[in-house]
Coordinates of C-alpha atoms and ligand atoms in Angstrom, one line a residue:
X7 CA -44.6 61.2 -7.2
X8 CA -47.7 59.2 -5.4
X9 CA -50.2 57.5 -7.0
X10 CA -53.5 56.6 -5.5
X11 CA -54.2 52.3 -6.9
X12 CA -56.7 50.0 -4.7
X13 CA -55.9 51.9 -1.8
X14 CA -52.4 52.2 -1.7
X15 CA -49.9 55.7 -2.0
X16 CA -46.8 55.6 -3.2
X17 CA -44.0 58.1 -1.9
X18 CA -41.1 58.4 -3.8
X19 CA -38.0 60.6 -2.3
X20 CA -34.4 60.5 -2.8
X21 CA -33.7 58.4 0.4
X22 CA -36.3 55.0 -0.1
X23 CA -39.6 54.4 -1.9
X24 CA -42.0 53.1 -0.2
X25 CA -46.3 52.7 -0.1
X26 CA -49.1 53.9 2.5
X27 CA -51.4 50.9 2.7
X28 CA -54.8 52.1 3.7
X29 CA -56.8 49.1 5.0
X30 CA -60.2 48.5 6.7
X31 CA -58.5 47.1 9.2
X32 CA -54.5 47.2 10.7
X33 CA -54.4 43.1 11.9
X34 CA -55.8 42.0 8.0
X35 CA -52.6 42.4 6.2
X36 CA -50.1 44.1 8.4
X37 CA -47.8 41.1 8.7
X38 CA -47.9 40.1 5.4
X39 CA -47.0 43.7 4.4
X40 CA -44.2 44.0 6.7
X41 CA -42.7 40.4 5.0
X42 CA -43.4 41.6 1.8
X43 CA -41.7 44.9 2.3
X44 CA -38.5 43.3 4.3
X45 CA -38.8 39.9 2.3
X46 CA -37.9 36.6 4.0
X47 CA -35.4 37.1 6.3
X48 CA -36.1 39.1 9.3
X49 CA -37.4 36.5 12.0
X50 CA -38.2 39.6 14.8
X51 CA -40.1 42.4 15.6
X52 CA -40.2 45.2 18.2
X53 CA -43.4 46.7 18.6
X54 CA -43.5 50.6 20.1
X55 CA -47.0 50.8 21.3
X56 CA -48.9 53.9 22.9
X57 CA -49.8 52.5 26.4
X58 CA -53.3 53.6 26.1
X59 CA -54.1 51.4 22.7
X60 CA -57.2 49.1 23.2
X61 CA -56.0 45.1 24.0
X62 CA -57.7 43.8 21.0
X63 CA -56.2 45.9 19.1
X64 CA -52.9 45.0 20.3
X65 CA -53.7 41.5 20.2
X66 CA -54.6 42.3 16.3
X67 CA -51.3 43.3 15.7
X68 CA -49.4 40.5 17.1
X69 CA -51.0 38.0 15.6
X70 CA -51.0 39.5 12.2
X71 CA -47.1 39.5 13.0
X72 CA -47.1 36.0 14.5
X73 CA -48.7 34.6 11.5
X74 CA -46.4 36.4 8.9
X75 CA -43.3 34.3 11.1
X76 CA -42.6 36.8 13.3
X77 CA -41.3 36.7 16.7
X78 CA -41.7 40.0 18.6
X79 CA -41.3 42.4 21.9
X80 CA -43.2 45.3 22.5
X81 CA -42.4 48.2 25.0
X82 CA -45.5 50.8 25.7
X83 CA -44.8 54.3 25.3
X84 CA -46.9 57.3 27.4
X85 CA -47.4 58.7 24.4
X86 CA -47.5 62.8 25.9
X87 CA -45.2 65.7 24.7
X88 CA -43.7 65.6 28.2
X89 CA -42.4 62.0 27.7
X90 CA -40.8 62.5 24.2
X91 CA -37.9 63.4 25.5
X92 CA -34.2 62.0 25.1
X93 CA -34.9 59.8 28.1
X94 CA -37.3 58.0 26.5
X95 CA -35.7 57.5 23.2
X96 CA -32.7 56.7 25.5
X97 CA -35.2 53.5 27.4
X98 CA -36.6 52.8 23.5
X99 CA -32.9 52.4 22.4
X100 CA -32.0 50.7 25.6
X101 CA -34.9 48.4 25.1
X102 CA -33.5 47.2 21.5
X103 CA -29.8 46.4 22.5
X104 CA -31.1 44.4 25.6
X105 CA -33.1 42.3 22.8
X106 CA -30.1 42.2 20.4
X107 CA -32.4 43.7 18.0
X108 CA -30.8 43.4 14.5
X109 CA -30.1 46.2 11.6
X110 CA -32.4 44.2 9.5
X111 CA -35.1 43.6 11.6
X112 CA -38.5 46.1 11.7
X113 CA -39.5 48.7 14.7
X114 CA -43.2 48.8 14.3
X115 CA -44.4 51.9 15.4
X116 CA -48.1 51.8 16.7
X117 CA -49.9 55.1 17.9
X118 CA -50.2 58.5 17.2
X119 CA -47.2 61.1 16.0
X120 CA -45.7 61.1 19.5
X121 CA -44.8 57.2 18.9
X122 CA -44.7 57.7 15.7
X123 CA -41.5 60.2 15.5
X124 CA -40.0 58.5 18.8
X125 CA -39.9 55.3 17.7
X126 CA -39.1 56.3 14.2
X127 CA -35.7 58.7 15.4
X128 CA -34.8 55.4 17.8
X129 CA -35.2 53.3 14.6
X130 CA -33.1 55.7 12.9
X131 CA -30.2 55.6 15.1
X132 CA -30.3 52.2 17.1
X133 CA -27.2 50.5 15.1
X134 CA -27.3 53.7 12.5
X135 CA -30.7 52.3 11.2
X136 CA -33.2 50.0 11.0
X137 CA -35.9 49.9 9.5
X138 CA -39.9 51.0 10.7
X139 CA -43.3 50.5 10.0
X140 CA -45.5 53.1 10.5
X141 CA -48.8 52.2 12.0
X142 CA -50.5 55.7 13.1
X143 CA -53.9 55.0 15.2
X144 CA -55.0 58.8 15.0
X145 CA -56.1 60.0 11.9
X146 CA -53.8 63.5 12.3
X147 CA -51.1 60.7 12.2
X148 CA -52.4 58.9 9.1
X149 CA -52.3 62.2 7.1
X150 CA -49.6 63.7 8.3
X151 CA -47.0 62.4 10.5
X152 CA -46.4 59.0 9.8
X153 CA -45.6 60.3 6.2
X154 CA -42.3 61.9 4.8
X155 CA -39.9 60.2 7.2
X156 CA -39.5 62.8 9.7
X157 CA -38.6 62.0 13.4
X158 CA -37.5 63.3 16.5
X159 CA -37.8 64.1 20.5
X160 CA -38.7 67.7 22.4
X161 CA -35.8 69.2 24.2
X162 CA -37.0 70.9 27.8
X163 CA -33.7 73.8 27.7
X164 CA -33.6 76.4 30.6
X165 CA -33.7 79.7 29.3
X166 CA -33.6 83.2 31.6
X167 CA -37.2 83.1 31.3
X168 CA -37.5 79.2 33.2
X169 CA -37.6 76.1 31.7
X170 CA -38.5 75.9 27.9
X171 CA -40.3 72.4 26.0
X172 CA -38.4 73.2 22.6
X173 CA -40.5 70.7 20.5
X174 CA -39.2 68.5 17.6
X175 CA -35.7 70.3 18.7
X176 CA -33.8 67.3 17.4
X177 CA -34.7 64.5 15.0
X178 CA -33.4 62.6 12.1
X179 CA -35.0 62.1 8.5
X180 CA -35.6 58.6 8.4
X181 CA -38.2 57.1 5.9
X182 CA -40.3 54.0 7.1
X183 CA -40.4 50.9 4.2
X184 CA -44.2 51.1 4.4
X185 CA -47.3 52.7 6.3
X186 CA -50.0 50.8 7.3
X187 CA -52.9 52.6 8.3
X188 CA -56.2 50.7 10.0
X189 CA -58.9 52.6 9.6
X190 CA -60.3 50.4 12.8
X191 CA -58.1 52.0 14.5
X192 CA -59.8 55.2 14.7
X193 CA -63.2 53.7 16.5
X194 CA -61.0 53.8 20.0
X195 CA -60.0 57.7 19.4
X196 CA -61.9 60.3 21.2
X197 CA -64.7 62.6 19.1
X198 CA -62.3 65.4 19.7
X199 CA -58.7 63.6 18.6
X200 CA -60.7 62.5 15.6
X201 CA -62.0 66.1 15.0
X202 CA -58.3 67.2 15.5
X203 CA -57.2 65.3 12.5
X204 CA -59.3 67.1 10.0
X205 CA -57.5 70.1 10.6
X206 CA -54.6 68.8 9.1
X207 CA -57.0 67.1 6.4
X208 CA -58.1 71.1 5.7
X209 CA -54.4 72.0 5.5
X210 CA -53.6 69.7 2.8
X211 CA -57.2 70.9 1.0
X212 CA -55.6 74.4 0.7
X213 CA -52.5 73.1 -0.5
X214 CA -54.2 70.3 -2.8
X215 CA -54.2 72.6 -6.2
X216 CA -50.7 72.8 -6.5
X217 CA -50.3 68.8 -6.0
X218 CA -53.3 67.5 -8.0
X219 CA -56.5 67.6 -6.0
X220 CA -57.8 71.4 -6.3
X221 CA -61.1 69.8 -5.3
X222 CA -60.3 68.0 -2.1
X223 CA -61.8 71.5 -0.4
X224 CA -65.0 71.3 -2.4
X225 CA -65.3 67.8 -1.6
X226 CA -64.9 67.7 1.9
X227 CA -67.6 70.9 1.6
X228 CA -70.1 68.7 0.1
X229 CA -69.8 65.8 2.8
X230 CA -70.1 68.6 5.4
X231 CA -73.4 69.6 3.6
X232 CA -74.9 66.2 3.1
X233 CA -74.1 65.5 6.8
X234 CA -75.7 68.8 8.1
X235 CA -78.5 68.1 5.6
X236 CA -79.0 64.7 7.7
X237 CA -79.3 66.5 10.8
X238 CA -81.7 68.7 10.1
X239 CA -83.9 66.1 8.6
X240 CA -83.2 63.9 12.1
X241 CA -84.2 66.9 14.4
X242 CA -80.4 66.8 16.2
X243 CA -78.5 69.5 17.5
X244 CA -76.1 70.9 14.7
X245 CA -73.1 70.2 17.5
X246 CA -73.8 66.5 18.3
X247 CA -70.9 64.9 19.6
X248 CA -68.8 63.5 17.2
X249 CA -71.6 64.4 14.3
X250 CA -69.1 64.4 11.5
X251 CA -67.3 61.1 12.3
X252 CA -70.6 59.5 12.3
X253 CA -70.4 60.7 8.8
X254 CA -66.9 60.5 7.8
X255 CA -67.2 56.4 9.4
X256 CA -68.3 55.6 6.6
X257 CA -66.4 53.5 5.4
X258 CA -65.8 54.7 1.6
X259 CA -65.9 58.3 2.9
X260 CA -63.1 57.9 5.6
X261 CA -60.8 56.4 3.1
X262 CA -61.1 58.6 0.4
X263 CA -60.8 61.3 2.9
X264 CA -56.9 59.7 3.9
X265 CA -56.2 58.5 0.5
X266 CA -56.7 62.0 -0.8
X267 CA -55.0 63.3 2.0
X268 CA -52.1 61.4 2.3
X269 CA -51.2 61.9 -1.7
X270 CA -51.1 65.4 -1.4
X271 CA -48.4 65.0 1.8
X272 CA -46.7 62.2 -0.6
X273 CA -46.7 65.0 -3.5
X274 CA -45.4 67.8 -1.4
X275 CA -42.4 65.0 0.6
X276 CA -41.7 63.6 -2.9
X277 CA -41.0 67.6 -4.2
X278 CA -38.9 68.1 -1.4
X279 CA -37.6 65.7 1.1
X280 CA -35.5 66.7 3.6
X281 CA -37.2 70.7 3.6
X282 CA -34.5 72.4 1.6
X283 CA -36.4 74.1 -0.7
X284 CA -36.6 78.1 -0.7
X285 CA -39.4 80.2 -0.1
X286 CA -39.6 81.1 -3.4
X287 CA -40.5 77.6 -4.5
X288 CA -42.2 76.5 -1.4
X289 CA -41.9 72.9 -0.7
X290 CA -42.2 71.1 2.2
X291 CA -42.2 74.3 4.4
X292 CA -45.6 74.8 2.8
X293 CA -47.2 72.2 5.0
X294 CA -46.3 75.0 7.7
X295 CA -49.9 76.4 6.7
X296 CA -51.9 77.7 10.0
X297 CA -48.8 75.9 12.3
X298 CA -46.6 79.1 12.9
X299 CA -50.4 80.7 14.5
X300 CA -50.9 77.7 15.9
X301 CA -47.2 77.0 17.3
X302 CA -47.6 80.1 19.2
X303 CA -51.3 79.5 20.8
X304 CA -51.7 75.4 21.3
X305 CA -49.6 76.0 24.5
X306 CA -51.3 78.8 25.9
X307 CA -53.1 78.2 29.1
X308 CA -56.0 79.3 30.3
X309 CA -58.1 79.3 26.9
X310 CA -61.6 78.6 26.9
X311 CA -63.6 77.2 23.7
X312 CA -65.8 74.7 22.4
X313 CA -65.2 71.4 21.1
X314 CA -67.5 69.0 20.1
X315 CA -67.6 67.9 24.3
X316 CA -68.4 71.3 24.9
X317 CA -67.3 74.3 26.7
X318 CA -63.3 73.3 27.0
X319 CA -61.2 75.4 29.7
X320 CA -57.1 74.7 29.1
X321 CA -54.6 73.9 26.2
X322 CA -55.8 73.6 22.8
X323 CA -54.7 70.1 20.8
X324 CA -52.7 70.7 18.2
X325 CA -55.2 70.1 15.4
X326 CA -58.2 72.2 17.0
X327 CA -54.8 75.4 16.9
X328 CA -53.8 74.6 13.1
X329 CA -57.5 74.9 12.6
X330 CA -57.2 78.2 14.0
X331 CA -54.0 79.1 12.5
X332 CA -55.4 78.1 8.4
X333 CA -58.3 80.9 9.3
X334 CA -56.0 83.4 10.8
X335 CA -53.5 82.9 7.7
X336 CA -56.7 83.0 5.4
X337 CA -57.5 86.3 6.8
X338 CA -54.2 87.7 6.4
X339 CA -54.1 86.4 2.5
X340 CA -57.3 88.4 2.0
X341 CA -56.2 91.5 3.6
X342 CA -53.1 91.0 0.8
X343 CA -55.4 90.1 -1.7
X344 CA -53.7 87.4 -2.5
X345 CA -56.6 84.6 -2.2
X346 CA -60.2 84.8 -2.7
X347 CA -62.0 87.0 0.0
X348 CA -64.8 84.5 1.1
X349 CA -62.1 81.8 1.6
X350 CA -61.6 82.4 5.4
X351 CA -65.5 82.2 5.7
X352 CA -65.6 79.0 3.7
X353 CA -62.7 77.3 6.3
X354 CA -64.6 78.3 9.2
X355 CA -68.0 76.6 7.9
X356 CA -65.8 73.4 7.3
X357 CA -64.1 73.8 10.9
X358 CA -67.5 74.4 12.4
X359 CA -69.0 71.7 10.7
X360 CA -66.2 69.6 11.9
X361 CA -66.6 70.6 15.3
X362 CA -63.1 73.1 15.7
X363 CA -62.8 75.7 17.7
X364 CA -63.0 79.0 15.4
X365 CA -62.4 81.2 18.5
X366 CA -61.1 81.2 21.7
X367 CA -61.4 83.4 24.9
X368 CA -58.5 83.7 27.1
X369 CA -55.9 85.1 24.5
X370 CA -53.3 87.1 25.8
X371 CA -52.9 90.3 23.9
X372 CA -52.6 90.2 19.7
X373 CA -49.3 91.3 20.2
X374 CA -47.3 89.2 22.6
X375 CA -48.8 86.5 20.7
X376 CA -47.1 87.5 17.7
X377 CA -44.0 88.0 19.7
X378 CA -44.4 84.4 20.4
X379 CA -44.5 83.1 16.4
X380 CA -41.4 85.4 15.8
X381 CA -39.6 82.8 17.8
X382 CA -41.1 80.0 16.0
X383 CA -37.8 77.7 14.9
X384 CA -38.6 78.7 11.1
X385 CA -37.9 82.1 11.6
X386 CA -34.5 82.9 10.0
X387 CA -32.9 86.3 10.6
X388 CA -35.2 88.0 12.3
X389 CA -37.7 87.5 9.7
X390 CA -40.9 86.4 10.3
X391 CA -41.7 83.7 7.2
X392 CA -46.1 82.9 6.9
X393 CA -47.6 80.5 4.3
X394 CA -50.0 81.9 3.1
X395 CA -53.0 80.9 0.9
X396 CA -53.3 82.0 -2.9
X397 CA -56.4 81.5 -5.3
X398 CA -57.0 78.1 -6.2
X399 CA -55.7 76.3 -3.2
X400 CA -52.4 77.1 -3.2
X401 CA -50.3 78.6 -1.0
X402 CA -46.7 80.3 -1.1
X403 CA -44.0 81.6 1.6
X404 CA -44.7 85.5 2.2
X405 CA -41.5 86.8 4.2
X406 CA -42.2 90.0 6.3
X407 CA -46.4 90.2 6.0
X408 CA -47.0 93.9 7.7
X409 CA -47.3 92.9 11.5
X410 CA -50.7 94.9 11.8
X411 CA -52.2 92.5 9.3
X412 CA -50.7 89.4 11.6
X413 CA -51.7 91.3 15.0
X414 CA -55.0 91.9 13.2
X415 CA -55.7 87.8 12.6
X416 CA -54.6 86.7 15.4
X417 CA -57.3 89.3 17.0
X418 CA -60.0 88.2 15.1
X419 CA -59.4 84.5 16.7
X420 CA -60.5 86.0 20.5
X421 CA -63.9 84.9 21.1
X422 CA -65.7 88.3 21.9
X423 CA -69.0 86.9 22.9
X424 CA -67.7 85.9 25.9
Ligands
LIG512 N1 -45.6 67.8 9.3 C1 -44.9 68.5 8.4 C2 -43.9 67.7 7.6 O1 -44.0 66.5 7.6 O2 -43.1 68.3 6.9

């Protein structure tokens, strides 16, 4: 199980124990983490960057290593779904046998969850393991990715009907010994990246009662309200850009909001590590909530919505469709009765206040896109499996909702006023 002490998680599964170090700032202590973790022997580092990181922030890093008696090479990574392919796990690994890079030695993996699960898999396989550090720099990464060890590249397969991205198709489970998060880190990410992450933040909300924080939801409510409260008294615009980071950058606000977070995702990995639970009990497959909706939109083109830049015209970002995809499985529960009936109400204010997208124009029809989530990979024997929300923010593994009650969500996400 986690534990939440002077900002630090601990995540305990079968494979390796390890802690999620939240800090102000990723240069402080990252080096002297990474030698505490691996201990004195290790001399080198390779770094696995996102190309588009800030040089300071780089520069942050590598010292931080330097001065912990580190030597170190890093490669840059275009961090798109495109590029996390085999070939580039094939240049990562390449990249670490032309260094000689040793089984003892750390890949530190710096960016988002596209870096995140490359450079993790290549850490899991260059010399059958070695170990990583995560280091996500975008706070859907900090919550969610960089947690519970998973891994992996996207697979482009042609199929009869063209050329398919199968994403995550293969992967490894391979824990990091440590995350280090640096809340700095976030200042460089775009309003709506940022905004993207509290999706997931929402997810694990709706999840929290069954792992220890039922009140994450009312919490995160509250800092909504104080924040709109602010507005109104300053005379902006409700949809300011970037509104609620302004809020949420506070410092003390920003942390809770991972450390909370991020022990839920520990709570639910710790339960069930490598995602072999049923549906009966749940488990990992839990943190499915609002992704088998958004799986089947977030790729869609030609969508138009707004974001907190505005009117948007093309694919959604993941977050902004797992926002989508919690209200859509809200609204399902409630037709079922099985959560409260103003819950779907009370995730759109939050996703509103947040600046998501809680409707887009541009669907295709209800029911191809349901054809789309019956070929979402978690769908076994023809059965379509939904988390869905239950009172108290839980959630459980419904097999077979009635497909009107799916057709009729996903409907109720097309923006009609336009
Ligand atoms: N992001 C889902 C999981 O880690 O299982």
């Amino acid at each position: 199980m986690g534990s939440v002490a002077q900002h630090v998680v601990g995540v305990t599964t079968g494979s390796r124990s390890y802690n999620v170090f939240v800090e102000d700032a990723i240069s402080s202590r990252l080096g002297q983490i990474v030698r505490e973790v691996l201990g004195p022997k290790p001399r080198r580092a390779v770094i696995i960057a996102d190309t588009h990181l800030p040089m300071p922030l780089l520069a942050g890093v590598e010292v931080s290593l330097f001065r912990a008696g580190f030597q170190f090479d890093r490669m840059g990574i275009e961090a798109t779904e495109a590029n996390k392919t085999v070939r580039t796990l094939e240049r990562v690994l390449e990249f670490l046998a032309s260094r000689m890079h040793e089984r003892g030695e750390p890949v530190i993996a710096l960016g988002g969850g596209i870096v995140g699960d490359l450079a993790g898999f290549a850490a899991a396989v260059h010399r059958r393991g070695c170990p990583v550090i995560q280091c996500p720099t975008t706070l859907l990464a900090m919550v969610d990715a960089s947690v519970g060890g998973k891994t992996g590249v996207n697979l482009e397969v042609e199929t009869a009907g063209g050329s398919t991205l199968l994403k995550n198709a293969v992967g490894a489970f391979h824990q990091p010994h440590a995350v280090v998060i640096g809340l700095d880190t976030l200042d460089s990410l775009p309003a709506r990246q940022f905004n993207a992450g509290l999706a997931e933040c929402v997810k694990h909300a709706l999840l929290g009662g069954a792992f220890g924080d039922g009140e994450l939801m009312e919490w995160m409510e509250e800092k909504a309200k104080q924040r709109s409260g602010e507005t109104t008294k300053q005379g902006e615009a409700p949809c300011k850009r970037g509104a609620w980071r302004a809020s949420v950058g506070e410092a003390s606000v920003l942390r809770e909001l991972v450390l909370r977070s991020v022990l839920i995702k520990a709570k639910v990995v710790a339960g069930d590590e490598r995602e072999e639970a049923t549906s009966a009990t749940g488990g990992r497959a839990l943190l499915n909530l609002g992704h088998t909706f958004a799986h089947a939109i977030e790729t869609l083109p030609g969508l138009t919505f707004r974001t907190c830049e505005g009117e948007k015209a093309g694919a959604l970002l993941h977050g902004e469709a797992v926002g989508l995809g919690l209200l859509a499985a809200c609204r399902v529960a409630a037709e079922m009765s099985r959560c409260e009936e103003g819950l779907s109400g009370r995730v759109a204010a939050l996703l509103q206040a947040f600046e998501l997208p809680v409707a887009v124009s541009g669907l295709p029809s209800a029911e191809d896109i349901v054809a789309r989530m019956q070929h979402d990979k978690k769908v076994l024997d023809s059965v379509l499996r939904l988390v869905l929300p239950t009172a108290g923010c839980r959630a459980e593994v419904v097999e077979n909702p009635a497909r009107e009650l799916v057709v009729g969500a996903v409907e109720s996400l097309r923006d009609k006023g336009r």
